[in-house]
Tab-separated table of C-alpha atoms and ligand atoms in Angstrom:
chain	number	residue	atom	x	y	z
A	235	MET	CA	109.635	94.881	67.704
A	236	SER	CA	108.238	91.899	68.813
A	237	GLY	CA	110.822	89.504	70.567
A	238	ALA	CA	109.111	86.344	68.250
A	239	GLU	CA	110.595	88.110	64.934
A	240	ARG	CA	113.901	87.294	63.935
A	241	ILE	CA	116.134	89.222	61.521
A	242	GLU	CA	118.819	87.719	59.579
A	243	ILE	CA	121.256	89.702	57.245
A	244	ARG	CA	122.713	87.247	54.901
A	245	ARG	CA	125.300	87.691	51.942
A	246	LEU	CA	123.566	86.116	48.827
A	247	ASP	CA	125.459	84.712	46.278
A	248	ALA	CA	124.009	84.931	42.503
A	249	SER	CA	122.111	81.573	42.657
A	250	GLU	CA	120.393	82.355	45.804
A	251	ALA	CA	120.098	86.070	44.679
A	252	ARG	CA	118.039	84.455	41.522
A	253	ALA	CA	116.420	82.236	44.328
A	254	HIS	CA	115.003	85.141	46.211
A	255	LEU	CA	114.319	87.654	42.975
A	256	ASP	CA	110.682	87.806	44.016
A	257	GLY	CA	111.388	88.976	47.462
A	258	LEU	CA	114.299	91.362	46.541
A	259	ALA	CA	111.930	92.688	43.818
A	260	ALA	CA	109.359	93.257	46.067
A	261	VAL	CA	111.035	95.379	48.165
A	262	LEU	CA	112.279	97.486	45.430
A	263	ALA	CA	108.708	97.839	44.142
A	264	ASP	CA	107.767	98.790	47.197
A	265	CYS	CA	110.177	101.503	47.894
A	266	VAL	CA	109.532	102.841	44.343
A	267	ASP	CA	105.970	102.754	45.272
A	268	GLY	CA	106.627	104.954	48.684
A	269	GLY	CA	108.194	107.524	46.626
A	270	ALA	CA	112.069	106.772	46.937
A	271	SER	CA	114.222	108.087	44.427
A	272	VAL	CA	116.157	104.902	44.032
A	273	GLY	CA	116.772	105.068	40.412
A	274	TYR	CA	113.532	104.037	38.783
A	275	MET	CA	110.428	106.540	37.706
A	276	THR	CA	106.371	105.224	38.368
A	277	PRO	CA	105.037	103.098	36.671
A	278	PHE	CA	107.416	100.632	37.852
A	279	SER	CA	106.024	96.831	37.730
A	280	HIS	CA	106.963	94.034	40.082
A	281	ASP	CA	108.382	92.658	36.622
A	282	ASP	CA	110.478	95.576	36.248
A	283	ALA	CA	111.843	95.033	39.529
A	284	ARG	CA	112.783	91.348	39.112
A	285	GLN	CA	114.378	92.242	35.673
A	286	VAL	CA	116.820	94.993	37.948
A	287	TYR	CA	117.599	92.252	40.296
A	288	GLU	CA	118.179	89.718	37.612
A	289	THR	CA	121.129	91.887	36.466
A	290	TYR	CA	122.429	92.735	39.559
A	291	ALA	CA	122.714	88.704	40.032
A	292	ALA	CA	124.781	88.887	36.937
A	293	GLU	CA	126.890	91.303	38.785
A	294	VAL	CA	127.111	89.074	41.721
A	295	GLU	CA	128.299	86.330	39.616
A	296	GLN	CA	130.973	88.667	37.502
A	297	GLY	CA	132.402	89.417	41.038
A	298	ARG	CA	131.337	93.030	40.625
A	299	ARG	CA	129.239	93.760	43.592
A	300	LEU	CA	128.067	92.243	46.638
A	301	LEU	CA	124.254	91.819	47.598
A	302	LEU	CA	122.888	91.477	51.053
A	303	ALA	CA	119.472	90.810	51.993
A	304	ALA	CA	117.664	91.238	55.553
A	305	PHE	CA	115.295	88.518	56.218
A	306	LEU	CA	112.498	88.984	58.537
A	307	ASP	CA	111.086	85.464	59.623
A	308	GLU	CA	112.555	84.315	56.731
A	309	GLU	CA	110.913	86.646	54.245
A	310	VAL	CA	112.935	89.329	52.475
A	311	VAL	CA	112.570	92.811	53.932
A	312	GLY	CA	115.394	94.722	52.828
A	313	THR	CA	118.660	94.716	50.737
A	314	VAL	CA	121.795	96.558	49.988
A	315	GLN	CA	124.754	96.385	47.478
A	316	VAL	CA	128.452	97.208	47.720
A	317	VAL	CA	129.386	98.149	44.115
A	318	TYR	CA	133.201	97.800	43.319
A	319	ALA	CA	134.786	100.983	41.500
A	320	PRO	CA	135.132	99.339	38.296
A	321	HIS	CA	138.729	101.089	37.612
A	322	PRO	CA	141.954	99.386	38.227
A	323	ASN	CA	143.148	102.630	40.054
A	324	GLN	CA	140.761	101.704	43.044
A	325	PRO	CA	140.997	98.550	43.781
A	326	HIS	CA	139.920	99.699	47.373
A	327	ARG	CA	137.003	101.718	46.903
A	328	ALA	CA	132.989	100.682	46.405
A	329	ASP	CA	129.991	101.978	46.297
A	330	ILE	CA	127.267	101.460	48.960
A	331	ALA	CA	123.964	101.212	46.734
A	332	ARG	CA	120.228	100.379	46.556
A	333	MET	CA	119.773	100.652	50.422
A	334	LEU	CA	116.206	99.511	50.746
A	335	VAL	CA	113.873	98.352	53.527
A	336	HIS	CA	110.508	97.386	52.711
A	337	ARG	CA	107.938	99.940	54.450
A	338	SER	CA	106.359	97.235	56.689
A	339	ALA	CA	109.571	96.511	58.293
A	340	ARG	CA	110.974	99.927	58.869
A	341	ARG	CA	112.200	101.747	62.122
A	342	ARG	CA	113.106	98.487	63.640
A	343	GLY	CA	116.904	98.791	63.084
A	344	ILE	CA	116.941	96.458	59.703
A	345	GLY	CA	118.439	99.508	57.696
A	346	GLN	CA	121.271	100.153	60.452
A	347	GLN	CA	121.897	96.130	60.800
A	348	LEU	CA	122.599	95.948	56.729
A	349	MET	CA	124.920	99.130	56.710
A	350	GLN	CA	127.130	97.577	59.367
A	351	ARG	CA	127.031	94.293	57.774
A	352	ALA	CA	127.720	96.075	54.032
A	353	GLU	CA	130.834	97.782	55.708
A	354	GLN	CA	132.070	94.373	57.426
A	355	GLU	CA	131.785	92.492	54.281
A	356	ALA	CA	133.149	95.427	52.038
A	357	ARG	CA	136.069	95.735	54.498
A	358	ALA	CA	136.396	91.872	54.084
A	359	GLU	CA	137.126	92.208	50.338
A	360	GLY	CA	139.395	95.059	50.722
A	361	LYS	CA	137.126	97.599	49.997
A	362	THR	CA	138.389	100.087	52.462
A	363	VAL	CA	136.987	103.523	51.226
A	364	LEU	CA	132.934	103.600	50.729
A	365	VAL	CA	131.176	106.462	48.934
A	366	LEU	CA	127.265	106.713	48.744
A	367	ASP	CA	124.804	109.584	47.675
A	368	THR	CA	121.149	109.896	49.002
A	369	VAL	CA	118.100	112.448	49.120
A	370	THR	CA	119.017	115.231	51.017
A	371	GLY	CA	116.567	115.392	53.954
A	372	ASP	CA	114.981	112.106	53.891
A	373	ASP	CA	115.234	109.032	56.672
A	374	ALA	CA	118.573	107.777	55.161
A	375	GLU	CA	120.422	110.488	55.596
A	376	ARG	CA	120.052	110.356	59.215
A	377	LEU	CA	120.897	106.962	59.419
A	378	TYR	CA	124.224	107.130	57.582
A	379	GLU	CA	124.959	110.155	59.899
A	380	ARG	CA	124.188	108.009	62.986
A	381	LEU	CA	126.501	105.315	61.482
A	382	GLY	CA	129.780	107.739	61.122
A	383	TRP	CA	129.534	108.517	57.700
A	384	THR	CA	131.424	112.032	56.656
A	385	ARG	CA	129.179	114.326	54.687
A	386	VAL	CA	130.585	115.863	51.256
A	387	GLY	CA	127.912	118.244	50.369
A	388	VAL	CA	124.883	118.531	48.768
A	389	ILE	CA	124.098	118.624	44.645
A	390	PRO	CA	120.579	120.489	44.139
A	391	ASP	CA	118.578	118.639	41.413
A	392	TYR	CA	120.463	115.642	41.224
A	393	ALA	CA	117.852	113.212	40.271
A	394	LEU	CA	114.073	112.501	40.503
A	395	TYR	CA	111.442	111.330	42.529
A	396	PRO	CA	109.631	108.620	41.137
A	397	ASP	CA	106.815	110.988	40.446
A	398	GLY	CA	108.913	113.092	38.223
A	399	ARG	CA	109.728	115.886	40.953
A	400	PRO	CA	113.645	116.738	41.222
A	401	CYS	CA	115.214	116.281	44.224
A	402	ALA	CA	119.286	117.191	45.558
A	403	THR	CA	121.423	114.234	46.766
A	404	THR	CA	123.833	114.540	49.751
A	405	VAL	CA	127.216	112.523	48.988
A	406	PHE	CA	128.810	110.891	52.130
A	407	TRP	CA	131.909	108.544	52.384
A	408	LYS	CA	133.758	106.686	55.230
A	409	ALA	CA	136.645	104.412	55.741
A	410	VAL	CA	136.334	100.889	57.139
B	188	COA	C1	116.452	104.465	54.934
B	188	COA	C2	115.871	103.005	54.915
B	188	COA	C3	116.803	101.638	54.622
B	188	COA	C4	116.160	102.952	56.375
B	188	COA	O1	115.651	101.443	56.820
B	188	COA	P1	115.125	101.424	58.325
B	188	COA	O2	115.048	99.748	58.498
B	188	COA	O3	113.744	102.149	58.772
B	188	COA	O4	116.424	102.068	59.371
B	188	COA	P2	116.497	102.017	61.039
B	188	COA	O5	115.442	100.875	61.588
B	188	COA	O6	117.932	101.310	61.237
B	188	COA	O7	116.538	103.628	61.423
B	188	COA	C5	115.356	104.160	61.094
B	188	COA	C6	114.868	104.709	62.315
B	188	COA	O8	114.417	104.079	63.116
B	188	COA	C7	114.681	103.876	64.259
B	188	COA	N1	114.690	103.150	65.006
B	188	COA	C8	115.436	101.483	64.961
B	188	COA	N2	115.155	100.922	65.320
B	188	COA	C9	114.299	101.024	66.489
B	188	COA	C10	113.038	100.423	67.040
B	188	COA	N3	112.949	99.248	67.572
B	188	COA	N4	111.955	101.361	67.594
B	188	COA	C11	111.738	102.548	67.115
B	188	COA	N5	112.516	103.531	66.051
B	188	COA	C12	113.518	102.423	65.959
B	188	COA	C13	115.888	104.571	64.255
B	188	COA	O9	116.579	105.271	65.427
B	188	COA	C14	115.786	105.611	62.896
B	188	COA	O10	115.282	106.759	63.252
B	188	COA	P3	115.689	108.011	62.453
B	188	COA	O11	115.457	108.124	61.397
B	188	COA	O12	114.641	109.113	63.453
B	188	COA	O13	117.108	108.678	62.856
B	188	COA	C15	114.331	103.003	54.541
B	188	COA	O14	113.817	104.130	55.210
B	188	COA	C16	114.138	103.049	52.902
B	188	COA	O15	114.235	101.914	52.634
B	188	COA	N6	113.884	104.146	52.378
B	188	COA	C17	113.432	104.105	50.989
B	188	COA	C18	114.551	103.880	49.949
B	188	COA	C19	115.735	104.754	50.386
B	188	COA	O16	115.633	105.752	50.550
B	188	COA	N7	116.932	104.284	50.510
B	188	COA	C20	118.277	105.075	50.774
B	188	COA	C21	118.998	105.219	49.226
B	188	COA	S1	120.222	105.739	49.519
């Protein structure tokens, strides 16, 4: 990473999320285009991705999730979410979801910074038991292991890659 690059992780409220819809959508669309299994199938357009983040912004407004974004020289290059468990018997639990870094900005520590900040923000909101799942054998799995997440196990054929091939998922948890 060049010394001139400035990475900043920010928690976005709903209006900030709406102001950065194009940047967030560009990151999601790039990840799907790159073959990441993050919920969506190809073809997946920038407008499709904008609609997804409009929905997330509404849920941020409703207090159902936290949305973080990574900015590199003021451009959105990554994002992650803390999604609160919906039931009253899990007030202390949340999922980490939609951890995404644009392909052009990977392997410079942005994913790690996003996760560390997501854990801090979750804890500050009283969410002390976190869960996530990720494609078995992908880059994200190493990131979570490095950051101290505990592997629960692997579920075969859990989801599909954007091109329709099946993929296994690894489930992790962490107390923060
Ligand atoms: C998973 C993902 C978010 C990681 O983002 P990232 O910003 O590249 O993550 P990091 O830079 O923190 O770590 C990635 C690697 O870069 C290395 N790295 C970090 N800083 C570095 C630097 N300055 N120079 C060289 N390598 C560096 C890390 O050690 C790590 O190496 P490893 O994978 O061999 O263990 C990204 O690959 C991604 O968006 N993938 C597609 C979407 C996806 O699958 N998301 C997960 C859904 S659960």
